CSV table of N, CA and C in Angstrom, one decimal:
chain,number,residue,atom,x,y,z
A,25,MET,N,84.7,100.0,124.2
A,25,MET,CA,83.4,99.5,123.9
A,25,MET,C,83.1,99.4,122.4
A,26,ALA,N,82.6,98.3,122.0
A,26,ALA,CA,82.3,98.1,120.6
A,26,ALA,C,80.9,98.7,120.3
A,27,ASP,N,80.8,99.4,119.2
A,27,ASP,CA,79.6,100.0,118.7
A,27,ASP,C,79.1,99.4,117.4
A,28,ILE,N,77.8,99.2,117.3
A,28,ILE,CA,77.2,98.8,116.0
A,28,ILE,C,77.0,100.1,115.2
A,29,THR,N,77.8,100.2,114.1
A,29,THR,CA,77.8,101.5,113.3
A,29,THR,C,76.9,101.4,112.1
A,30,LYS,N,76.5,100.2,111.7
A,30,LYS,CA,75.8,100.0,110.4
A,30,LYS,C,75.1,98.7,110.5
A,31,THR,N,73.8,98.6,110.0
A,31,THR,CA,73.1,97.4,109.8
A,31,THR,C,72.5,97.4,108.4
A,32,TYR,N,72.5,96.3,107.7
A,32,TYR,CA,71.9,96.3,106.3
A,32,TYR,C,71.7,94.8,105.9
A,33,VAL,N,71.0,94.6,104.8
A,33,VAL,CA,70.8,93.3,104.3
A,33,VAL,C,71.5,93.1,103.0
A,34,GLN,N,71.9,91.9,102.8
A,34,GLN,CA,72.7,91.5,101.6
A,34,GLN,C,72.1,90.2,101.1
A,35,ASP,N,71.6,90.3,99.8
A,35,ASP,CA,71.0,89.1,99.2
A,35,ASP,C,72.2,88.4,98.5
A,36,VAL,N,72.3,87.1,98.7
A,36,VAL,CA,73.4,86.3,98.2
A,36,VAL,C,72.8,85.1,97.4
A,37,PRO,N,73.6,84.6,96.4
A,37,PRO,CA,73.2,83.4,95.7
A,37,PRO,C,73.5,82.2,96.5
A,38,ALA,N,73.1,81.0,96.1
A,38,ALA,CA,73.5,79.8,96.7
A,38,ALA,C,75.0,79.7,96.8
A,39,PHE,N,75.5,79.2,97.9
A,39,PHE,CA,77.0,79.1,98.1
A,39,PHE,C,77.4,78.0,99.0
A,40,ARG,N,78.7,77.7,99.0
A,40,ARG,CA,79.2,76.6,99.9
A,40,ARG,C,80.3,77.3,100.8
A,41,PHE,N,80.1,77.0,102.1
A,41,PHE,CA,81.2,77.4,103.0
A,41,PHE,C,82.2,76.2,103.0
A,42,ILE,N,83.5,76.5,102.9
A,42,ILE,CA,84.5,75.5,103.0
A,42,ILE,C,85.5,75.9,104.1
A,43,GLY,N,85.8,75.0,105.0
A,43,GLY,CA,86.7,75.3,106.1
A,43,GLY,C,86.9,74.1,107.0
A,44,LYS,N,87.5,74.5,108.2
A,44,LYS,CA,87.8,73.5,109.2
A,44,LYS,C,86.8,73.7,110.3
A,45,THR,N,86.2,72.6,110.8
A,45,THR,CA,85.2,72.7,111.8
A,45,THR,C,85.7,72.3,113.2
A,46,TYR,N,85.2,73.1,114.2
A,46,TYR,CA,85.6,72.9,115.6
A,46,TYR,C,84.3,72.9,116.5
A,47,GLY,N,84.5,72.5,117.7
A,47,GLY,CA,83.4,72.5,118.7
A,47,GLY,C,83.9,73.1,120.0
A,48,ASP,N,83.0,73.1,121.0
A,48,ASP,CA,83.3,73.7,122.3
A,48,ASP,C,84.5,73.1,122.9
A,49,SER,N,84.7,71.8,122.7
A,49,SER,CA,85.9,71.2,123.3
A,49,SER,C,87.2,71.6,122.7
A,50,ASP,N,87.2,72.3,121.6
A,50,ASP,CA,88.4,72.8,120.9
A,50,ASP,C,88.8,74.2,121.4
A,51,ARG,N,87.9,74.8,122.2
A,51,ARG,CA,88.2,76.2,122.6
A,51,ARG,C,89.5,76.2,123.5
A,52,VAL,N,90.3,77.3,123.3
A,52,VAL,CA,91.5,77.5,124.1
A,52,VAL,C,91.2,78.9,124.8
A,53,ASN,N,91.3,78.9,126.1
A,53,ASN,CA,91.0,80.1,126.9
A,53,ASN,C,89.6,80.7,126.5
A,54,GLY,N,88.7,79.9,126.2
A,54,GLY,CA,87.3,80.3,125.9
A,54,GLY,C,87.0,80.7,124.5
A,55,GLY,N,88.0,80.7,123.6
A,55,GLY,CA,87.8,81.1,122.2
A,55,GLY,C,88.5,80.2,121.2
A,56,PHE,N,88.5,80.7,120.0
A,56,PHE,CA,89.1,80.0,118.9
A,56,PHE,C,90.3,80.7,118.2
A,57,SER,N,90.8,81.7,118.9
A,57,SER,CA,92.0,82.4,118.3
A,57,SER,C,93.2,81.5,118.0
A,58,ALA,N,93.4,80.5,118.8
A,58,ALA,CA,94.5,79.6,118.5
A,58,ALA,C,94.3,78.9,117.2
A,59,GLN,N,93.0,78.5,116.9
A,59,GLN,CA,92.7,77.8,115.7
A,59,GLN,C,92.9,78.8,114.5
A,60,TRP,N,92.6,80.0,114.7
A,60,TRP,CA,92.8,81.0,113.6
A,60,TRP,C,94.3,81.1,113.3
A,61,GLY,N,95.1,81.1,114.4
A,61,GLY,CA,96.6,81.1,114.2
A,61,GLY,C,97.0,79.9,113.4
A,62,GLU,N,96.5,78.7,113.7
A,62,GLU,CA,96.8,77.5,113.0
A,62,GLU,C,96.4,77.6,111.6
A,63,ALA,N,95.2,78.2,111.3
A,63,ALA,CA,94.7,78.3,109.9
A,63,ALA,C,95.7,79.1,109.1
A,64,PHE,N,96.1,80.2,109.6
A,64,PHE,CA,97.1,81.1,108.9
A,64,PHE,C,98.4,80.3,108.7
A,65,GLU,N,98.9,79.7,109.7
A,65,GLU,CA,100.2,79.0,109.6
A,65,GLU,C,100.1,77.9,108.6
A,66,ALA,N,99.0,77.2,108.5
A,66,ALA,CA,98.8,76.1,107.6
A,66,ALA,C,98.5,76.5,106.2
A,67,GLY,N,98.3,77.8,105.9
A,67,GLY,CA,98.0,78.3,104.6
A,67,GLY,C,96.6,78.0,104.2
A,68,LEU,N,95.7,77.8,105.1
A,68,LEU,CA,94.3,77.5,104.8
A,68,LEU,C,93.7,78.5,103.8
A,69,PHE,N,93.9,79.8,104.0
A,69,PHE,CA,93.2,80.8,103.2
A,69,PHE,C,93.8,80.9,101.8
A,70,GLU,N,95.1,80.6,101.7
A,70,GLU,CA,95.7,80.6,100.3
A,70,GLU,C,95.0,79.4,99.5
A,71,ARG,N,94.8,78.3,100.2
A,71,ARG,CA,94.1,77.2,99.5
A,71,ARG,C,92.7,77.5,99.1
A,72,LEU,N,92.0,78.2,100.0
A,72,LEU,CA,90.6,78.5,99.8
A,72,LEU,C,90.4,79.6,98.8
A,73,LYS,N,91.3,80.5,98.7
A,73,LYS,CA,91.2,81.6,97.7
A,73,LYS,C,91.2,81.0,96.3
A,74,LYS,N,91.8,79.9,96.1
A,74,LYS,CA,91.8,79.2,94.8
A,74,LYS,C,90.4,78.7,94.4
A,75,LEU,N,89.6,78.4,95.5
A,75,LEU,CA,88.3,77.9,95.2
A,75,LEU,C,87.2,78.9,95.3
A,76,SER,N,87.5,80.1,95.8
A,76,SER,CA,86.5,81.1,96.0
A,76,SER,C,86.4,82.0,94.8
A,77,ASP,N,85.4,82.9,94.9
A,77,ASP,CA,85.2,83.8,93.8
A,77,ASP,C,84.8,85.2,94.4
A,78,GLU,N,85.6,86.2,94.4
A,78,GLU,CA,85.3,87.4,95.0
A,78,GLU,C,84.1,88.1,94.4
A,79,LYS,N,83.7,87.7,93.2
A,79,LYS,CA,82.6,88.3,92.5
A,79,LYS,C,81.3,87.6,92.9
A,80,LEU,N,81.4,86.5,93.7
A,80,LEU,CA,80.2,85.7,94.1
A,80,LEU,C,79.1,86.7,94.8
A,81,PHE,N,79.6,87.5,95.7
A,81,PHE,CA,78.8,88.6,96.2
A,81,PHE,C,79.8,89.5,97.0
A,82,GLU,N,79.3,90.7,97.4
A,82,GLU,CA,80.2,91.6,98.1
A,82,GLU,C,80.8,91.0,99.3
A,83,ASP,N,82.1,91.2,99.5
A,83,ASP,CA,82.9,90.7,100.6
A,83,ASP,C,82.9,89.1,100.6
A,84,ALA,N,82.7,88.5,99.5
A,84,ALA,CA,82.8,87.0,99.5
A,84,ALA,C,84.2,86.6,99.6
A,85,ASP,N,85.2,87.5,99.5
A,85,ASP,CA,86.6,87.1,99.6
A,85,ASP,C,87.1,87.2,101.1
A,86,ALA,N,86.2,87.5,102.0
A,86,ALA,CA,86.6,87.7,103.4
A,86,ALA,C,86.8,86.3,104.1
A,87,TYR,N,87.6,86.3,105.1
A,87,TYR,CA,87.7,85.2,106.0
A,87,TYR,C,86.5,85.1,106.9
A,88,ILE,N,86.0,83.9,107.2
A,88,ILE,CA,84.7,83.7,107.9
A,88,ILE,C,84.9,82.8,109.1
A,89,GLY,N,84.3,83.2,110.2
A,89,GLY,CA,84.1,82.3,111.4
A,89,GLY,C,82.6,82.0,111.4
A,90,LEU,N,82.3,80.8,110.9
A,90,LEU,CA,80.9,80.4,110.7
A,90,LEU,C,80.5,79.6,112.0
A,91,MET,N,79.3,79.9,112.5
A,91,MET,CA,78.8,79.3,113.7
A,91,MET,C,77.4,78.7,113.5
A,92,ARG,N,77.1,77.6,114.2
A,92,ARG,CA,75.8,77.0,114.2
A,92,ARG,C,75.5,76.7,115.7
A,93,CYS,N,74.2,77.1,116.0
A,93,CYS,CA,73.8,77.0,117.4
A,93,CYS,C,72.4,76.5,117.4
A,94,LYS,N,72.1,75.4,118.2
A,94,LYS,CA,70.8,74.9,118.4
A,94,LYS,C,70.8,74.3,119.8
A,95,ASP,N,69.8,74.6,120.6
A,95,ASP,CA,69.7,74.1,121.9
A,95,ASP,C,69.7,72.6,121.9
A,96,GLY,N,70.4,72.0,122.7
A,96,GLY,CA,70.5,70.5,122.8
A,96,GLY,C,71.4,69.8,121.8
A,97,GLU,N,72.1,70.6,121.0
A,97,GLU,CA,73.0,70.1,120.0
A,97,GLU,C,74.4,70.8,120.2
A,98,PRO,N,75.5,70.1,119.8
A,98,PRO,CA,76.8,70.7,119.9
A,98,PRO,C,76.9,72.0,119.1
A,99,PHE,N,77.6,72.9,119.7
A,99,PHE,CA,78.0,74.2,119.0
A,99,PHE,C,79.0,73.9,117.9
A,100,VAL,N,78.9,74.5,116.8
A,100,VAL,CA,79.8,74.4,115.7
A,100,VAL,C,80.5,75.7,115.4
A,101,TYR,N,81.8,75.7,115.3
A,101,TYR,CA,82.5,76.9,114.9
A,101,TYR,C,83.5,76.5,113.7
A,102,ALA,N,83.4,77.1,112.6
A,102,ALA,CA,84.2,76.7,111.4
A,102,ALA,C,84.9,77.9,110.9
A,103,ILE,N,86.2,77.7,110.5
A,103,ILE,CA,87.0,78.8,110.0
A,103,ILE,C,87.3,78.5,108.5
A,104,GLY,N,86.9,79.4,107.7
A,104,GLY,CA,87.1,79.2,106.2
A,104,GLY,C,86.6,80.4,105.4
A,105,MET,N,86.0,80.1,104.3
A,105,MET,CA,85.5,81.1,103.3
A,105,MET,C,84.2,80.6,102.6
A,106,PHE,N,83.5,81.6,102.2
A,106,PHE,CA,82.3,81.4,101.3
A,106,PHE,C,82.8,81.1,99.9
A,107,CYS,N,82.4,80.1,99.2
A,107,CYS,CA,82.8,79.7,97.9
A,107,CYS,C,81.6,79.5,97.0
A,108,PRO,N,81.8,79.4,95.7
A,108,PRO,CA,80.7,79.1,94.8
A,108,PRO,C,80.1,77.7,95.2
A,109,ALA,N,78.8,77.6,94.9
A,109,ALA,CA,78.0,76.4,95.4
A,109,ALA,C,78.6,75.1,94.8
A,110,ASP,N,79.3,75.1,93.7
A,110,ASP,CA,79.9,73.9,93.1
A,110,ASP,C,81.4,73.7,93.4
A,111,ALA,N,81.9,74.5,94.3
A,111,ALA,CA,83.4,74.4,94.6
A,111,ALA,C,83.7,73.1,95.2
A,112,PRO,N,84.7,72.4,94.8
A,112,PRO,CA,85.1,71.1,95.4
A,112,PRO,C,85.6,71.3,96.9
A,113,VAL,N,85.2,70.4,97.7
A,113,VAL,CA,85.6,70.4,99.1
A,113,VAL,C,86.8,69.5,99.3
A,114,PRO,N,88.0,70.1,99.6
A,114,PRO,CA,89.2,69.2,99.9
A,114,PRO,C,88.9,68.2,100.9
A,115,GLU,N,89.5,67.0,100.8
A,115,GLU,CA,89.3,65.9,101.7
A,115,GLU,C,89.5,66.2,103.2
A,116,ASP,N,90.4,67.1,103.5
A,116,ASP,CA,90.8,67.4,104.9
A,116,ASP,C,89.9,68.6,105.4
A,117,LEU,N,89.0,69.1,104.7
A,117,LEU,CA,88.1,70.2,105.1
A,117,LEU,C,86.7,69.8,105.1
A,118,ASP,N,85.8,70.7,105.6
A,118,ASP,CA,84.4,70.4,105.6
A,118,ASP,C,83.7,71.4,104.7
A,119,GLY,N,82.5,71.0,104.2
A,119,GLY,CA,81.7,71.9,103.4
A,119,GLY,C,80.3,72.0,103.9
A,120,TYR,N,79.7,73.1,103.9
A,120,TYR,CA,78.3,73.4,104.3
A,120,TYR,C,77.7,74.1,103.1
A,121,ASP,N,76.6,73.5,102.6
A,121,ASP,CA,75.9,74.1,101.5
A,121,ASP,C,74.7,75.0,102.0
A,122,PHE,N,74.5,76.1,101.3
A,122,PHE,CA,73.4,77.0,101.7
A,122,PHE,C,72.7,77.5,100.4
A,123,PRO,N,71.4,77.5,100.4
A,123,PRO,CA,70.6,78.0,99.3
A,123,PRO,C,70.8,79.6,99.2
A,124,ALA,N,70.3,80.1,98.1
A,124,ALA,CA,70.2,81.6,98.0
A,124,ALA,C,69.6,82.1,99.3
A,125,ALA,N,70.1,83.2,99.8
A,125,ALA,CA,69.7,83.7,101.2
A,125,ALA,C,69.8,85.2,101.3
A,126,ARG,N,69.3,85.7,102.4
A,126,ARG,CA,69.4,87.1,102.7
A,126,ARG,C,70.2,87.1,104.0
A,127,PHE,N,71.3,87.8,104.0
A,127,PHE,CA,72.1,88.1,105.2
A,127,PHE,C,71.6,89.4,105.9
A,128,GLY,N,71.6,89.4,107.2
A,128,GLY,CA,71.5,90.6,107.9
A,128,GLY,C,72.9,90.9,108.5
A,129,ILE,N,73.5,92.0,108.2
A,129,ILE,CA,74.8,92.3,108.6
A,129,ILE,C,74.9,93.5,109.5
A,130,GLY,N,75.7,93.3,110.6
A,130,GLY,CA,75.9,94.4,111.5
A,130,GLY,C,77.4,94.7,111.6
A,131,TRP,N,77.8,95.9,111.5
A,131,TRP,CA,79.2,96.3,111.6
A,131,TRP,C,79.5,96.7,113.0
A,132,LEU,N,80.4,95.9,113.7
A,132,LEU,CA,80.9,96.2,115.0
A,132,LEU,C,82.2,97.0,114.9
A,133,TYR,N,82.3,98.2,115.5
A,133,TYR,CA,83.4,99.0,115.4
A,133,TYR,C,84.0,99.1,116.8
A,134,GLY,N,85.3,98.9,116.9
A,134,GLY,CA,86.0,99.0,118.2
A,134,GLY,C,87.4,98.3,118.1
A,135,LYS,N,87.9,97.9,119.2
A,135,LYS,CA,89.2,97.3,119.3
A,135,LYS,C,89.0,95.8,119.7
A,136,GLU,N,89.9,95.0,119.2
A,136,GLU,CA,89.9,93.6,119.7
A,136,GLU,C,90.3,93.6,121.1
A,137,PRO,N,89.9,92.7,122.0
A,137,PRO,CA,88.9,91.6,121.7
A,137,PRO,C,87.5,92.0,122.0
A,138,GLU,N,87.2,93.3,122.3
A,138,GLU,CA,85.9,93.8,122.7
A,138,GLU,C,84.8,93.6,121.6
A,139,LEU,N,85.3,93.2,120.3
A,139,LEU,CA,84.3,93.0,119.2
A,139,LEU,C,83.7,91.6,119.3
A,140,TYR,N,84.3,90.7,120.0
A,140,TYR,CA,83.8,89.3,120.0
A,140,TYR,C,82.7,89.0,121.0
A,141,GLY,N,81.8,88.1,120.7
A,141,GLY,CA,80.7,87.8,121.5
A,141,GLY,C,79.6,88.7,121.5
A,142,ARG,N,79.5,89.6,120.5
A,142,ARG,CA,78.5,90.6,120.4
A,142,ARG,C,77.3,90.3,119.5
A,143,GLU,N,77.3,89.0,119.1
A,143,GLU,CA,76.2,88.6,118.2
A,143,GLU,C,74.8,88.9,118.7
A,144,PRO,N,74.5,88.6,120.0
A,144,PRO,CA,73.2,88.9,120.4
A,144,PRO,C,72.7,90.4,120.2
A,145,GLN,N,73.7,91.4,120.4
A,145,GLN,CA,73.3,92.8,120.2
A,145,GLN,C,73.0,93.0,118.7
A,146,VAL,N,73.8,92.4,117.8
A,146,VAL,CA,73.6,92.6,116.4
A,146,VAL,C,72.2,92.0,116.0
A,147,ALA,N,71.9,90.8,116.6
A,147,ALA,CA,70.6,90.2,116.3
A,147,ALA,C,69.4,91.0,116.7
A,148,ILE,N,69.6,91.7,117.9
A,148,ILE,CA,68.5,92.6,118.3
A,148,ILE,C,68.3,93.8,117.4
A,149,LYS,N,69.5,94.4,117.0
A,149,LYS,CA,69.4,95.5,116.0
A,149,LYS,C,68.8,95.1,114.7
A,150,LEU,N,69.1,93.9,114.2
A,150,LEU,CA,68.5,93.5,113.0
A,150,LEU,C,67.0,93.3,113.1
A,151,ASP,N,66.6,92.6,114.2
A,151,ASP,CA,65.2,92.4,114.5
A,151,ASP,C,64.4,93.7,114.6
A,152,GLU,N,65.0,94.7,115.3
A,152,GLU,CA,64.4,96.0,115.4
A,152,GLU,C,64.3,96.7,114.1
A,153,ALA,N,65.2,96.4,113.1
A,153,ALA,CA,65.1,97.0,111.8
A,153,ALA,C,64.2,96.3,110.9
A,154,GLY,N,63.5,95.2,111.4
A,154,GLY,CA,62.6,94.5,110.6
A,154,GLY,C,63.1,93.3,109.9
A,155,TYR,N,64.3,92.8,110.3
A,155,TYR,CA,64.9,91.7,109.7
A,155,TYR,C,65.1,90.6,110.8
A,156,PRO,N,64.0,89.8,111.0
A,156,PRO,CA,64.1,88.7,112.1
A,156,PRO,C,65.1,87.6,111.6
A,157,ILE,N,65.8,87.1,112.6
A,157,ILE,CA,66.7,86.0,112.4
A,157,ILE,C,66.0,84.7,112.0
A,158,GLN,N,66.5,84.0,111.0
A,158,GLN,CA,65.9,82.8,110.6
A,158,GLN,C,66.7,81.6,111.0
A,159,THR,N,66.0,80.5,111.2
A,159,THR,CA,66.7,79.2,111.4
A,159,THR,C,66.6,78.3,110.2
A,160,ASP,N,67.4,77.3,110.2
A,160,ASP,CA,67.3,76.4,109.0
A,160,ASP,C,66.2,75.4,109.2
A,161,GLU,N,66.0,74.5,108.3
A,161,GLU,CA,64.9,73.5,108.4
A,161,GLU,C,64.9,72.6,109.6
A,162,LYS,N,66.1,72.5,110.3
A,162,LYS,CA,66.2,71.7,111.5
A,162,LYS,C,66.2,72.6,112.7
A,163,GLY,N,65.9,73.9,112.6
A,163,GLY,CA,65.8,74.8,113.8
A,163,GLY,C,67.1,75.3,114.3
A,164,ALA,N,68.2,75.2,113.5
A,164,ALA,CA,69.5,75.7,113.9
A,164,ALA,C,69.7,77.1,113.4
A,165,CYS,N,70.3,77.9,114.2
A,165,CYS,CA,70.7,79.3,113.9
A,165,CYS,C,72.1,79.3,113.3
A,166,TRP,N,72.3,79.8,112.1
A,166,TRP,CA,73.7,79.9,111.5
A,166,TRP,C,74.0,81.4,111.5
A,167,PHE,N,75.2,81.7,111.9
A,167,PHE,CA,75.7,83.1,111.9
A,167,PHE,C,77.2,83.1,111.7
A,168,PHE,N,77.7,84.3,111.5
A,168,PHE,CA,79.2,84.4,111.1
A,168,PHE,C,79.8,85.7,111.5
A,169,GLU,N,81.1,85.6,111.7
A,169,GLU,CA,82.0,86.7,111.8
A,169,GLU,C,82.6,86.8,110.4
A,170,ARG,N,82.6,88.0,109.8
A,170,ARG,CA,83.2,88.2,108.5
A,170,ARG,C,84.4,89.3,108.7
A,171,TYR,N,85.6,88.8,108.4
A,171,TYR,CA,86.8,89.6,108.5
A,171,TYR,C,87.1,90.2,107.2
A,172,ALA,N,86.4,91.3,106.8
A,172,ALA,CA,86.6,91.9,105.5
A,172,ALA,C,87.7,92.9,105.5
A,173,CYS,N,88.4,92.9,104.3
A,173,CYS,CA,89.5,93.8,104.1
A,173,CYS,C,89.0,95.0,103.4
A,174,PRO,N,89.4,96.2,103.7
A,174,PRO,CA,90.3,96.6,104.8
A,174,PRO,C,89.6,97.0,106.1
A,175,ARG,N,88.3,96.8,106.2
A,175,ARG,CA,87.6,97.2,107.4
A,175,ARG,C,88.2,96.6,108.7
A,176,PHE,N,88.5,95.3,108.6
A,176,PHE,CA,89.0,94.6,109.8
A,176,PHE,C,90.5,94.6,109.8
A,177,THR,N,91.2,94.6,108.7
A,177,THR,CA,92.7,94.4,108.7
A,177,THR,C,93.5,95.7,108.8
A,178,THR,N,92.8,96.9,108.6
A,178,THR,CA,93.5,98.1,108.7
A,178,THR,C,92.9,99.0,109.8
A,179,PRO,N,93.5,99.1,111.0
A,179,PRO,CA,93.0,99.9,112.0
A,179,PRO,C,93.0,101.4,111.6
A,180,ASP,N,92.0,102.2,112.1
A,180,ASP,CA,91.9,103.6,111.9
A,180,ASP,C,92.9,104.3,112.8
A,181,GLU,N,92.9,105.6,112.8
A,181,GLU,CA,93.8,106.4,113.6
A,181,GLU,C,93.6,106.2,115.1
A,182,GLN,N,92.4,105.7,115.6
A,182,GLN,CA,92.2,105.4,117.0
A,182,GLN,C,92.5,103.9,117.3
A,183,GLY,N,93.0,103.2,116.3
A,183,GLY,CA,93.3,101.8,116.5
A,183,GLY,C,92.1,100.9,116.4
A,184,ASN,N,90.9,101.4,115.9
A,184,ASN,CA,89.7,100.6,115.8
A,184,ASN,C,89.6,99.9,114.5
A,185,VAL,N,88.9,98.8,114.5
A,185,VAL,CA,88.6,98.1,113.2
A,185,VAL,C,87.1,97.8,113.2
A,186,THR,N,86.6,97.3,112.1
A,186,THR,CA,85.2,96.9,112.0
A,186,THR,C,85.1,95.4,111.6
A,187,LEU,N,84.4,94.7,112.5
A,187,LEU,CA,84.1,93.3,112.3
A,187,LEU,C,82.6,93.2,111.9
A,188,ASP,N,82.4,92.5,110.8
A,188,ASP,CA,81.0,92.2,110.3
A,188,ASP,C,80.5,91.0,111.1
A,189,ILE,N,79.3,91.1,111.5
A,189,ILE,CA,78.5,90.0,112.1
A,189,ILE,C,77.3,89.7,111.2
A,190,GLY,N,77.1,88.5,110.7
A,190,GLY,CA,76.0,88.2,109.8
A,190,GLY,C,75.1,87.1,110.3
A,191,PHE,N,73.9,87.3,110.0
A,191,PHE,CA,72.9,86.2,110.3
A,191,PHE,C,72.0,86.0,109.1
A,192,PHE,N,71.4,84.9,109.0
A,192,PHE,CA,70.4,84.6,107.9
A,192,PHE,C,69.1,85.3,108.5
A,193,VAL,N,68.5,86.1,107.6
A,193,VAL,CA,67.3,86.9,108.1
A,193,VAL,C,66.2,86.7,107.1
A,194,GLY,N,65.0,87.0,107.5
A,194,GLY,CA,63.8,86.9,106.7
A,194,GLY,C,63.5,88.2,106.0
């Protein structure tokens, strides 16, 4: 069972997400793990590290699964990284621009795959802590999985890792 071990807010400057975008029709066995494998095989993150800046904000060098959800519109899942607002977007990738913002972050601690699909629990914890989830000017909710090193990449003695779940909050 995955546990939420920490919640906090993180103020970030304007930034650009750069990555490859997928939709519900791209899911394999209900998820996007096949696309993550393709991203690693294709060297996506090596390319993006050249555009990113780990000093942009804490954990800005982490790999991101960015999601957009709005009733009546297609679900968006994009694999990539947060980059400076002026980073160039390669022709074969997508860019999403965001103004300065406040992230609400929840740390999910446990084993894969039990960490995935827990965004609603994190959203509730953030709301209870006084950080309501915000939508963009079109009413869409943007949120993300943040695979930070070494929290996610180095299991502890019980084999558990920590996956960050982030929302834009007020």
